[in-house]
XYZ file of C-alpha atoms in Angstrom:
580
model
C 76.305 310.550 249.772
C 76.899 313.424 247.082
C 78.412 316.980 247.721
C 79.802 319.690 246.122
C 84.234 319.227 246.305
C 86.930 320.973 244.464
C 88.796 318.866 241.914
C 91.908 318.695 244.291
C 89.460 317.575 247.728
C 87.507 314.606 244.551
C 91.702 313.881 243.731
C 92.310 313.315 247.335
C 89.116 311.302 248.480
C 89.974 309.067 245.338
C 93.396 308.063 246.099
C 92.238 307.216 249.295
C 89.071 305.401 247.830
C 92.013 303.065 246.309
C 93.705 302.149 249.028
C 96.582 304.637 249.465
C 98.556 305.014 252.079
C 102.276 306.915 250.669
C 102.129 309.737 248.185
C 105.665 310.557 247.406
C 105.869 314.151 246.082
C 107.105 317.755 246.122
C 105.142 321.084 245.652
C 104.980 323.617 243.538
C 102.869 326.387 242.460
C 100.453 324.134 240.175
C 99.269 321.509 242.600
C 99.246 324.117 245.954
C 95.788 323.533 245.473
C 96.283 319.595 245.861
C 98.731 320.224 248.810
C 96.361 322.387 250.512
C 93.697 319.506 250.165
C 96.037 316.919 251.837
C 96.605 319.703 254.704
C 95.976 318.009 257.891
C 94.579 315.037 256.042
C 95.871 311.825 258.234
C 94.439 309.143 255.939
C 97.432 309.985 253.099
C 100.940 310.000 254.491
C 102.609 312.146 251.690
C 106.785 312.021 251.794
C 108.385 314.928 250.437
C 111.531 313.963 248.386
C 114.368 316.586 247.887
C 113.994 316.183 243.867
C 110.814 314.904 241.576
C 113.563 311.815 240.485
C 113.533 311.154 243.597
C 109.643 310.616 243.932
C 109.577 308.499 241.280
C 111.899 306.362 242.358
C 110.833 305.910 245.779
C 107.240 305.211 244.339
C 109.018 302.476 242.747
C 110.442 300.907 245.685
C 107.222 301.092 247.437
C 105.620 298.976 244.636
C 108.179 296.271 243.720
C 108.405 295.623 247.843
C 104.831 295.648 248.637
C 103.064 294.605 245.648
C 100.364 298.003 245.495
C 101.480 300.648 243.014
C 103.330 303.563 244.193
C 102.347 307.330 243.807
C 104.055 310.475 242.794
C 102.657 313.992 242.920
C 104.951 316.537 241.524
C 104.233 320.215 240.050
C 103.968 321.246 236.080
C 106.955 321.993 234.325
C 110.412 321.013 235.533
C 108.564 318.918 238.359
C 106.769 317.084 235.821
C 110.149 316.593 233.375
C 112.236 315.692 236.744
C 110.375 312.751 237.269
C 110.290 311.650 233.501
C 113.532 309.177 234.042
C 111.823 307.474 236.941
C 108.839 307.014 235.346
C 110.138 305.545 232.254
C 112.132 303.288 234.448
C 108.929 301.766 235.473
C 107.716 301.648 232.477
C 110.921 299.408 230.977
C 110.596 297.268 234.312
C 106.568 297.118 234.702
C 105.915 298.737 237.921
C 102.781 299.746 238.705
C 102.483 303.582 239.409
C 100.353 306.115 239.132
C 101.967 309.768 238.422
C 99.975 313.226 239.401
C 101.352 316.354 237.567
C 100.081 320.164 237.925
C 99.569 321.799 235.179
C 98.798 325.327 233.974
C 95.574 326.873 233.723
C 93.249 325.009 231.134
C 93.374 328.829 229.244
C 97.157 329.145 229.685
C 98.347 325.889 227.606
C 99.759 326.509 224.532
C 100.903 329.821 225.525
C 103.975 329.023 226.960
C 103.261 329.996 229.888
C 105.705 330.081 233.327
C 106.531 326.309 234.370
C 104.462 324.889 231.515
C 105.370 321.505 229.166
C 103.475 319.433 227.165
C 103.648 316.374 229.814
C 101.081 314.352 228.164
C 103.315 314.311 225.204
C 106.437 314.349 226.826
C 105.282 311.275 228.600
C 103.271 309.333 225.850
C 106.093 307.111 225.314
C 106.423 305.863 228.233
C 103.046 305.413 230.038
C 101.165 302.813 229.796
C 98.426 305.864 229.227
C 97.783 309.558 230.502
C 94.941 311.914 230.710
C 94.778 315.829 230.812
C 91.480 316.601 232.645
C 89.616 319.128 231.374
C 86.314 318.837 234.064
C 86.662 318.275 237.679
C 83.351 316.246 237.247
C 85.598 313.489 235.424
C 88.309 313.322 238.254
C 87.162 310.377 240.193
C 86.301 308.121 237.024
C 89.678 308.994 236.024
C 91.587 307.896 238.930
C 89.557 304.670 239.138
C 90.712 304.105 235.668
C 94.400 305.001 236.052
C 94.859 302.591 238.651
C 92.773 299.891 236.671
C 95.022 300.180 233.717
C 98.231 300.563 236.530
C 97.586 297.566 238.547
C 96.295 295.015 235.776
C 97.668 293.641 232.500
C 101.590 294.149 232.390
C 101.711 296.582 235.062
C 103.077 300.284 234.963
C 102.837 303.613 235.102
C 100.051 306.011 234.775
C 100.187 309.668 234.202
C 97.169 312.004 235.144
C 97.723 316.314 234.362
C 95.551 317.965 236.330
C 95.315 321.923 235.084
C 95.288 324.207 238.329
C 91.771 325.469 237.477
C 90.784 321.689 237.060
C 91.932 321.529 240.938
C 90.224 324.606 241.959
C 87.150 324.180 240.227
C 83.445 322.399 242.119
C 82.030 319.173 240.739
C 80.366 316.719 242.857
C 81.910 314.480 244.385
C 79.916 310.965 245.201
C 81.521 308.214 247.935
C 79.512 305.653 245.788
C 80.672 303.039 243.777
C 81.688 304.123 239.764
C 81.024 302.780 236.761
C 83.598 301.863 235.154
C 83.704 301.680 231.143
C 85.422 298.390 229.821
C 88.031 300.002 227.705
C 90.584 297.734 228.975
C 90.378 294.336 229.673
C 93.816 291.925 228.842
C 93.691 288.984 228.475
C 94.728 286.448 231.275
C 94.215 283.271 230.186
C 95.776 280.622 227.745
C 93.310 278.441 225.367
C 92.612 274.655 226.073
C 95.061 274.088 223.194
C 97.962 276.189 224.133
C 97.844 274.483 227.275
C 97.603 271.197 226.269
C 100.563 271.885 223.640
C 102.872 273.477 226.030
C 102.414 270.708 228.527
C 103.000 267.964 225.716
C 106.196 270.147 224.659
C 107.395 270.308 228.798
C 106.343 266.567 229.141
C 108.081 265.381 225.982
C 111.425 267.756 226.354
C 115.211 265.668 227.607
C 116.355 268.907 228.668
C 114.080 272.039 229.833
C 114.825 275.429 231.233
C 112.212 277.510 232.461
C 113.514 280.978 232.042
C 111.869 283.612 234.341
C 111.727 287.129 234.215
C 110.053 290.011 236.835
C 106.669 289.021 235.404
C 106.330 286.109 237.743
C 107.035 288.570 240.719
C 104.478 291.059 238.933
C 102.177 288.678 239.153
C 102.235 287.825 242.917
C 103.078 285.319 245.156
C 100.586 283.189 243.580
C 102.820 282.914 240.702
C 105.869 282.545 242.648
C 104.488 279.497 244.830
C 102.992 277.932 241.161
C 106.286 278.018 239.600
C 108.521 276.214 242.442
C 105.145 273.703 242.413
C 105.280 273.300 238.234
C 109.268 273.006 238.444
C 108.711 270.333 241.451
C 106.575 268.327 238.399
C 108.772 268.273 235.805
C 112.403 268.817 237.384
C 113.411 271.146 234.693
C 116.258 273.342 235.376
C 115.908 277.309 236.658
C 117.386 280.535 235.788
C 116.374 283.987 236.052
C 116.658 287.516 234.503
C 118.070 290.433 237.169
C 114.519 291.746 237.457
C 113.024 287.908 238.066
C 115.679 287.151 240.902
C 114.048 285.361 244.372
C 110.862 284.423 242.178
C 112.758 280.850 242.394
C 114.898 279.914 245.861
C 118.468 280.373 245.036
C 119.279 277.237 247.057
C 117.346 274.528 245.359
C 119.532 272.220 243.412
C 118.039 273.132 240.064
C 118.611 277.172 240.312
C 120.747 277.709 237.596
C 121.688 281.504 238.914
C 120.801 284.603 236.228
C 121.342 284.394 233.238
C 122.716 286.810 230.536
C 125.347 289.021 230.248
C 126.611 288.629 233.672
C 125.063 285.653 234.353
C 126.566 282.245 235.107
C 128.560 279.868 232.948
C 125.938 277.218 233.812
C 122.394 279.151 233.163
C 124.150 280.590 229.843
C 125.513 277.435 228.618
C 121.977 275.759 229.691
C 119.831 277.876 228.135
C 122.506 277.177 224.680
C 121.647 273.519 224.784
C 118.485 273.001 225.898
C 115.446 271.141 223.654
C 112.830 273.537 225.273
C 113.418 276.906 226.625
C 109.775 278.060 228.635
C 110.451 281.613 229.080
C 107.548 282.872 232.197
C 107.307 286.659 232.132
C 110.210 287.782 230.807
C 111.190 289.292 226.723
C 114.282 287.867 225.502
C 116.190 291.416 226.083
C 119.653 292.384 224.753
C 121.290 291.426 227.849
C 120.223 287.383 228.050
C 119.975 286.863 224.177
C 124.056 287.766 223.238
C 123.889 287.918 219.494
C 120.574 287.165 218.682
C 121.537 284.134 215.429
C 123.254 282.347 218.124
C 120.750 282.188 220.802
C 119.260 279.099 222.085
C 119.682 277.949 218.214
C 118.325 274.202 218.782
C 115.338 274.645 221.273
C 112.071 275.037 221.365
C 110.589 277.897 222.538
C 107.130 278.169 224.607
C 106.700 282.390 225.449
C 103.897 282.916 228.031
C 103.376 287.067 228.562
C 100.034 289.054 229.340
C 102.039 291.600 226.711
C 101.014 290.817 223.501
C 103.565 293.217 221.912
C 106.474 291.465 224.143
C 105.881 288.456 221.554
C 107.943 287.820 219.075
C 109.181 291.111 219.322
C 113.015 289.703 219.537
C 113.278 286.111 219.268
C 110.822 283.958 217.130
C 108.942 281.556 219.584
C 107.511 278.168 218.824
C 104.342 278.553 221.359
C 102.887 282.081 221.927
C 100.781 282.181 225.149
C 99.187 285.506 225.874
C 98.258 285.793 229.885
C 99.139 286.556 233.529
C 101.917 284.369 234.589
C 99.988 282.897 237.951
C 96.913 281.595 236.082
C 98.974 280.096 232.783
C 101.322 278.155 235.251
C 98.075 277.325 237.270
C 96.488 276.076 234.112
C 99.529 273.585 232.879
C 99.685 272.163 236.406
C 96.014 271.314 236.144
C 96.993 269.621 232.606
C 100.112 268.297 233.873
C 98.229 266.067 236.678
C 99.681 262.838 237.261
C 102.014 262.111 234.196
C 105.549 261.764 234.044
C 108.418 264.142 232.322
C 111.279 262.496 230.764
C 114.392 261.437 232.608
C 116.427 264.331 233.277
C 119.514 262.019 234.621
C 121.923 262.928 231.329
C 120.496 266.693 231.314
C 121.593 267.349 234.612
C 125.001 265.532 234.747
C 125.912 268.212 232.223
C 124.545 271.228 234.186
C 126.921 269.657 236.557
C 129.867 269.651 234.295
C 128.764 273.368 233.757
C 129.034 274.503 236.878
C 132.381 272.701 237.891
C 133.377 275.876 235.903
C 133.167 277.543 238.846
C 132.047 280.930 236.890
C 131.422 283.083 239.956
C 134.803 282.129 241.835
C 137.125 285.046 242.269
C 140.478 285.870 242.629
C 141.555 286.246 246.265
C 143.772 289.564 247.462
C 145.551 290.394 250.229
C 145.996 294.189 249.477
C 142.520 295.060 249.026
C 138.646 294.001 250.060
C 137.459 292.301 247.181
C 133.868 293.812 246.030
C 132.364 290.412 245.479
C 133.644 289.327 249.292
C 132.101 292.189 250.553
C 128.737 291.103 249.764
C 129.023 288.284 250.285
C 129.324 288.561 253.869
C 126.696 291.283 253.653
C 124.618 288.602 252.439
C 126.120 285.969 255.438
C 125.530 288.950 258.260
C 121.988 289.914 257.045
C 120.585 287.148 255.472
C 118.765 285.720 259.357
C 116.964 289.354 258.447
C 115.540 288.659 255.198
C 116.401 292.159 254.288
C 115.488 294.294 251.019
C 118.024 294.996 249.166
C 118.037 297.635 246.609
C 121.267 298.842 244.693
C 121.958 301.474 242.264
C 123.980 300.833 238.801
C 126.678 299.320 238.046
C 129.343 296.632 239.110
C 128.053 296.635 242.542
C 124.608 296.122 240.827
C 126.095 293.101 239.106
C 127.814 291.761 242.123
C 124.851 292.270 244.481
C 122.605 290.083 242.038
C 126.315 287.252 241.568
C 126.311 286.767 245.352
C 123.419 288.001 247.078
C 120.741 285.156 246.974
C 117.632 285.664 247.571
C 114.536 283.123 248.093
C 111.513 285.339 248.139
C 109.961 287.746 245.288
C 109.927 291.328 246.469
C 112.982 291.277 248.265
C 115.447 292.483 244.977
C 114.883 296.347 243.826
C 116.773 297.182 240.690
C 116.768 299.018 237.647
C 117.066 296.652 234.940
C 115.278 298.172 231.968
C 116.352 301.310 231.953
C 119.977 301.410 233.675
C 119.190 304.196 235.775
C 122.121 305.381 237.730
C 120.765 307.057 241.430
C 117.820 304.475 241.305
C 118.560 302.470 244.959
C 118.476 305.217 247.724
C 115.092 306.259 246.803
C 114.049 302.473 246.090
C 115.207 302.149 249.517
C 113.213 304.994 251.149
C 110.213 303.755 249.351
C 110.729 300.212 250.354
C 111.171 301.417 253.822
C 107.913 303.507 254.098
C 105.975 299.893 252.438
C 107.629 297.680 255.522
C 108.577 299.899 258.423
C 109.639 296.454 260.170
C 112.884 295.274 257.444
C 116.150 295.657 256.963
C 116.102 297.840 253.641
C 120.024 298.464 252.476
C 120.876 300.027 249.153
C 124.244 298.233 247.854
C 125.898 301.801 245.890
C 129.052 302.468 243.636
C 130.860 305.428 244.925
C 129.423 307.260 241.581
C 125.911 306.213 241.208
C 124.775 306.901 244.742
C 125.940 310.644 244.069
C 122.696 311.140 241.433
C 120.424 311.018 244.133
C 121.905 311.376 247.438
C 119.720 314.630 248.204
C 117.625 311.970 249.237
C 119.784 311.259 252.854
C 117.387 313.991 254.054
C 114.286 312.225 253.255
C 115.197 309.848 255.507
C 116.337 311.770 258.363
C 113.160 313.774 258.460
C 110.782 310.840 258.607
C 113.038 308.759 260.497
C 113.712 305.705 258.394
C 116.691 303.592 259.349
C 117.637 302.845 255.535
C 121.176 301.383 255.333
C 123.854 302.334 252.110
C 126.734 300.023 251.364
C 129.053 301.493 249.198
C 131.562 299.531 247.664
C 133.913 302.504 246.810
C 136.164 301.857 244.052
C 136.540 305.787 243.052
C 136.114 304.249 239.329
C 132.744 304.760 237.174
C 133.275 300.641 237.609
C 131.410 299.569 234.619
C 132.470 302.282 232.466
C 135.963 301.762 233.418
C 135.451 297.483 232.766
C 134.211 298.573 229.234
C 136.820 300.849 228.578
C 139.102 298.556 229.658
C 138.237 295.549 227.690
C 136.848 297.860 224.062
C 138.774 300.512 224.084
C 142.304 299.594 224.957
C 142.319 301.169 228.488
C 141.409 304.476 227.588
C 139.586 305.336 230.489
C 138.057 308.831 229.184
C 136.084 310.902 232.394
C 135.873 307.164 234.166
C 137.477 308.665 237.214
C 135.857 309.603 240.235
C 137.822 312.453 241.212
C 137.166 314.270 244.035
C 134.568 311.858 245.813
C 133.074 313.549 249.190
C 134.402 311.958 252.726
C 131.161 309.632 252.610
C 131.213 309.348 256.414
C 131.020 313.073 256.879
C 128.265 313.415 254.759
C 126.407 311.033 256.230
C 127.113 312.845 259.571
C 125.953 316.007 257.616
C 122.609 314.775 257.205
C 122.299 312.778 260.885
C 123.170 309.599 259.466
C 125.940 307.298 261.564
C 129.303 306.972 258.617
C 131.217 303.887 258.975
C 134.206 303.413 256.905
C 136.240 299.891 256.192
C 139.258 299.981 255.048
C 140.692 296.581 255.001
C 139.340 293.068 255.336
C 139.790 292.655 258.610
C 137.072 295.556 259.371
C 134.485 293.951 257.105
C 132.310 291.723 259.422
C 132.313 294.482 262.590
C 131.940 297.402 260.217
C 128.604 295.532 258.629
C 127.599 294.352 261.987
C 127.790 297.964 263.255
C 125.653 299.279 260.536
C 123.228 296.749 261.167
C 122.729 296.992 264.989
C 122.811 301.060 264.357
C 118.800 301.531 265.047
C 119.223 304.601 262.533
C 120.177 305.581 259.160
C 124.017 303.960 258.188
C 125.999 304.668 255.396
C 129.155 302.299 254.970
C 131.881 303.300 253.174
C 133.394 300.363 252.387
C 136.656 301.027 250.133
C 137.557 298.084 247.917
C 139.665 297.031 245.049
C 139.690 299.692 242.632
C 140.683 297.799 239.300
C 138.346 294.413 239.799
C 136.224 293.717 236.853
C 132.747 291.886 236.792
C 132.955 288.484 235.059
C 131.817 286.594 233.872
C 130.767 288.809 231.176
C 129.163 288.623 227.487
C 131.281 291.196 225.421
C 129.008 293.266 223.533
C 128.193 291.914 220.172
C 129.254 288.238 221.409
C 127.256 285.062 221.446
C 125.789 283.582 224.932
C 128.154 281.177 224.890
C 131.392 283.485 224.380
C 131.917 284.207 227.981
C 134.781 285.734 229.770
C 135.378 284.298 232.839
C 137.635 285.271 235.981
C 141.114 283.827 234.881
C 140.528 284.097 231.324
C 142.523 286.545 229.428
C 141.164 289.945 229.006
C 141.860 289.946 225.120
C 139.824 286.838 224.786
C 136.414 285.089 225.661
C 136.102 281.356 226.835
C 139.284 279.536 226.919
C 139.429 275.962 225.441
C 137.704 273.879 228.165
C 134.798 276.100 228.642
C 134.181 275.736 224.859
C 134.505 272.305 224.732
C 131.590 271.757 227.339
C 128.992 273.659 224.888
């Protein structure tokens, strides 16, 4: 059936032609014409945010927990600029999005006109494309396309600037099926003879690593369920980047725990002496590599990506495979059929020597909650829940993804890319609008939940019981660890000073404030929030000089670790270097 439809009624019939069900957004004059389309519409559920950061953000959370890719609809201008950060976030962690901006009047651009910026350029650099529509009559083969190029390939986001005349003006709108033009098409699969190489490399290798990265949970739980069945093959050895964490269960005996910069002694040190590194879905960052001429110096390396530009890009690799992560693992288990690996007996009596190091133990203290206990009976109280857990940035970040295990991709929102301070509470609302039924908590730092916390009204007004567990230190944590341990203690505007009473302004916004103050008030004050069928924030005041170790000092090799115990001046001490 054809008809006659403004641009915004054709925007609106094709999100929901794709499946939408959450548009995360906030008006403004250049998409009333949009908003006025949704008016009354019950199909699209559209959550309005308190800032455009916010929208992008929750859009985030929405994807990363559910798998579909999120939407934001924000006005021209400042709307469009305010959700920049969050949509470069995705872009650095490959979530799939699709972003709708206003824009002025097709005649107006250029002019400077009120609430106008060049958002197609603004946002060139981090899209994965954009359009400015210039004909209503193009709207729906746009959309179709935006979430094409969202959803496949390495995903992210997508930025579509509709003009206001664009929204106001007629085209026809058809419910049929579209065309689509093959303009983009990546590639998925790995040749016969990549295959059979990397499965000779795997097959022939005394001691293997698969590194994994947020690709495999990109992917699906296709991927997921063909890497624990590949591993189960060969019996190489696990670890993960902070955006690949529950793609592998935390409590098989081969999990190695994340790797990098505060990763364990035993995935660092692994990943140092294996013969064949097989890095699934994730790019050899800053964060794991250390100092990139003393990386992994002795291994072979096997990189399997569906981004060809995430190749090579940092680390020379022996065996380039270019395609999704679920069909190359799919395609060496087919190869792999009934042979045998080498005996791993000698590789993994020295991962065991590795982690008699102990790396994540910490210091006990009788004056002060510890941050790291404090999740970790978090984790101990929540885990029968299988909750999402989102966090800001920071040391809580760090801690969260030390002792919070998780077994299941989708479970672990974070911003690892990008860093983006005020990241979690929105995560959090978006997670909660994808899966009404969980536990969603967002594990804060007294100083990064303050970016976005605007947000607490979000979730009042459509009811979401989203949980916040701060672990207040009234320290910038991380920046106070760096200036600590680089700068000789000079901690320059590291201070929180003059934090709000948390509990107060969670009361403030209708949320129940719980506060713990010692360690005795850990387990009720976290059973309290949990039980609490509403929105929580926990306050939960801890020790306000603990540093997050172990820890690769910037500039420092994989292997230079410092670990709780060692002294602050130095890295490893003697026996953790002799065991490399």
């Amino acid at each position: 059936m054809s008809e006659e439809r403004s641009g915004a009624s054709i925007l609106v019939e094709s999100l929901v032609k794709q499946g939408v069900e959450f548009v995360f957004g906030y008006p403004g004059g250049a998409v009333l014409p949009i908003y006025d389309a949704l008016f009354g519409d019950e199909r699209l559920r559209h959550i309005l945010v308190r800032h455009e950061a916010g929208a992008a953000h929750a859009a985030e959370g929405y994807a990363r927990s559910t798998g579909k890719p999120g939407i934001v609809l924000v006005t021209s201008g400042p709307g469009a600029t305010n959700a920049i950060t969050g949509i470069a976030d995705a872009y650095m962690d490959s979530i799939p999005m699709v972003v709708i901006t206003g824009q002025v009047p097709t005649g107006l651009i250029g002019s400077d006109a009120f609430q106008e910026a060049d958002t197609v350029g603004i946002s060139r650099h981090c899209t994965k494309h954009n359009y400015l529509v210039k004909d209503p009559a193009d709207l729906a083969a746009i959309v179709d396309e935006a979430f094409q190029i969202a959803t496949t390939g390495r995903p992210g986001p997508v930025l579509i600037d509709i003009p206001k005349d664009v929204q106001i003006a007629m085209a026809t709108w058809s419910d049929g099926p579209i065309q689509r033009k093959q303009r983009y098409s990546p590639r998925t699969e790995g040749t016969p003879d990549e295959i059979a190489r990397a499965v000779a490399m795997l097959a022939n290798a005394k001691a293997p690593v698969f590194y994994t990265g947020g690709g495999v949970i990109n992917s699906g739980p296709r991927a997921t369920a063909l890497l624990r069945e590949l591993q189960a093959k060969t019996g190489a050895a696990v670890t993960s980047t902070l955006m690949g964490l529950g793609a592998f269960p935390a409590d098989h005996a081969d999990w190695l725990g994340m790797l990098g910069m505060h990763g364990t002694f035993e995935a660092n040190m692994a990943m140092n002496q294996a013969d064949l590194i097989v890095c699934v879905g994730a790019r050899f960052d800053d964060r794991v590599t250390g100092r990139l001429d003393a990386f992994a110096p002795n291994s072979e390396k096997i990189h399997i990506d569906i981004d060809r530009a995430s190749i090579n890009k940092t680390v020379p690799v022996d065996l380039p495979i270019i395609g999704d992560c679920a069909t190359v693992l799919d395609q060496m288990l087919a190869e792999w059929g009934t042979r045998k690996g080498q005996d791993l007996t000698g590789w993994k009596a020295r991962i065991d020597g590795w982690r008699e190091r102990k790396s994540l133990a910490y210091p006990a203290n009788a004056e002060a909650i510890m941050p790291q206990l404090a999740i970790e009976r978090l984790y101990e109280l929540t885990k029968s829940k299988a909750p999402v857990i989102s966090t800001e940035v920071g040391q809580h970040q760090m801690w969260a993804a030390q002792y919070f295990p998780f077994f299941k991709p989708n479970k672990w929102l974070t911003s690892g890319g990008l860093g983006t301070m005020g990241y979690g509470l929105p995560a959090a609302i978006g997670a909660q609008c994808g899966n009404p039924d969980s536990l969603v908590i967002d594990i804060a730092g007294d100083a990064s939940i303050q970016m976005n916390i605007q947000e607490l009204g979000t979730a009042t007004q459509y009811r979401l019981p989203v949980k916040v567990f701060i672990l207040n230190n009234e320290w910038m944590g991380m920046v106070r660890q760096w200036q600590e341990l680089t700068y000789e203690s000079r901690y320059s505007n590291s201070y929180s000073d003059s934090l709000p009473d948390f509990v107060k302004l969670a009361e403030a916004y209708g949320w129940k404030g719980i506060r713990i103050e010692n360690e005795s008030e850990l387990d009720a004050g976290i059973q309290a929030m949990i039980d609490h069928p509403g929105p929580v924030i926990v306050d939960c005041l801890v020790h306000k000089e603990t540093n997050c170790f172990p820890m690769i000092p910037s500039g420092a090799a994989h292997t230079d670790m410092i670990l709780y115990g060692d002294s602050v001046a130095g890295t490893m001490d003697d026996e953790a270097k002799a065991l490399v």
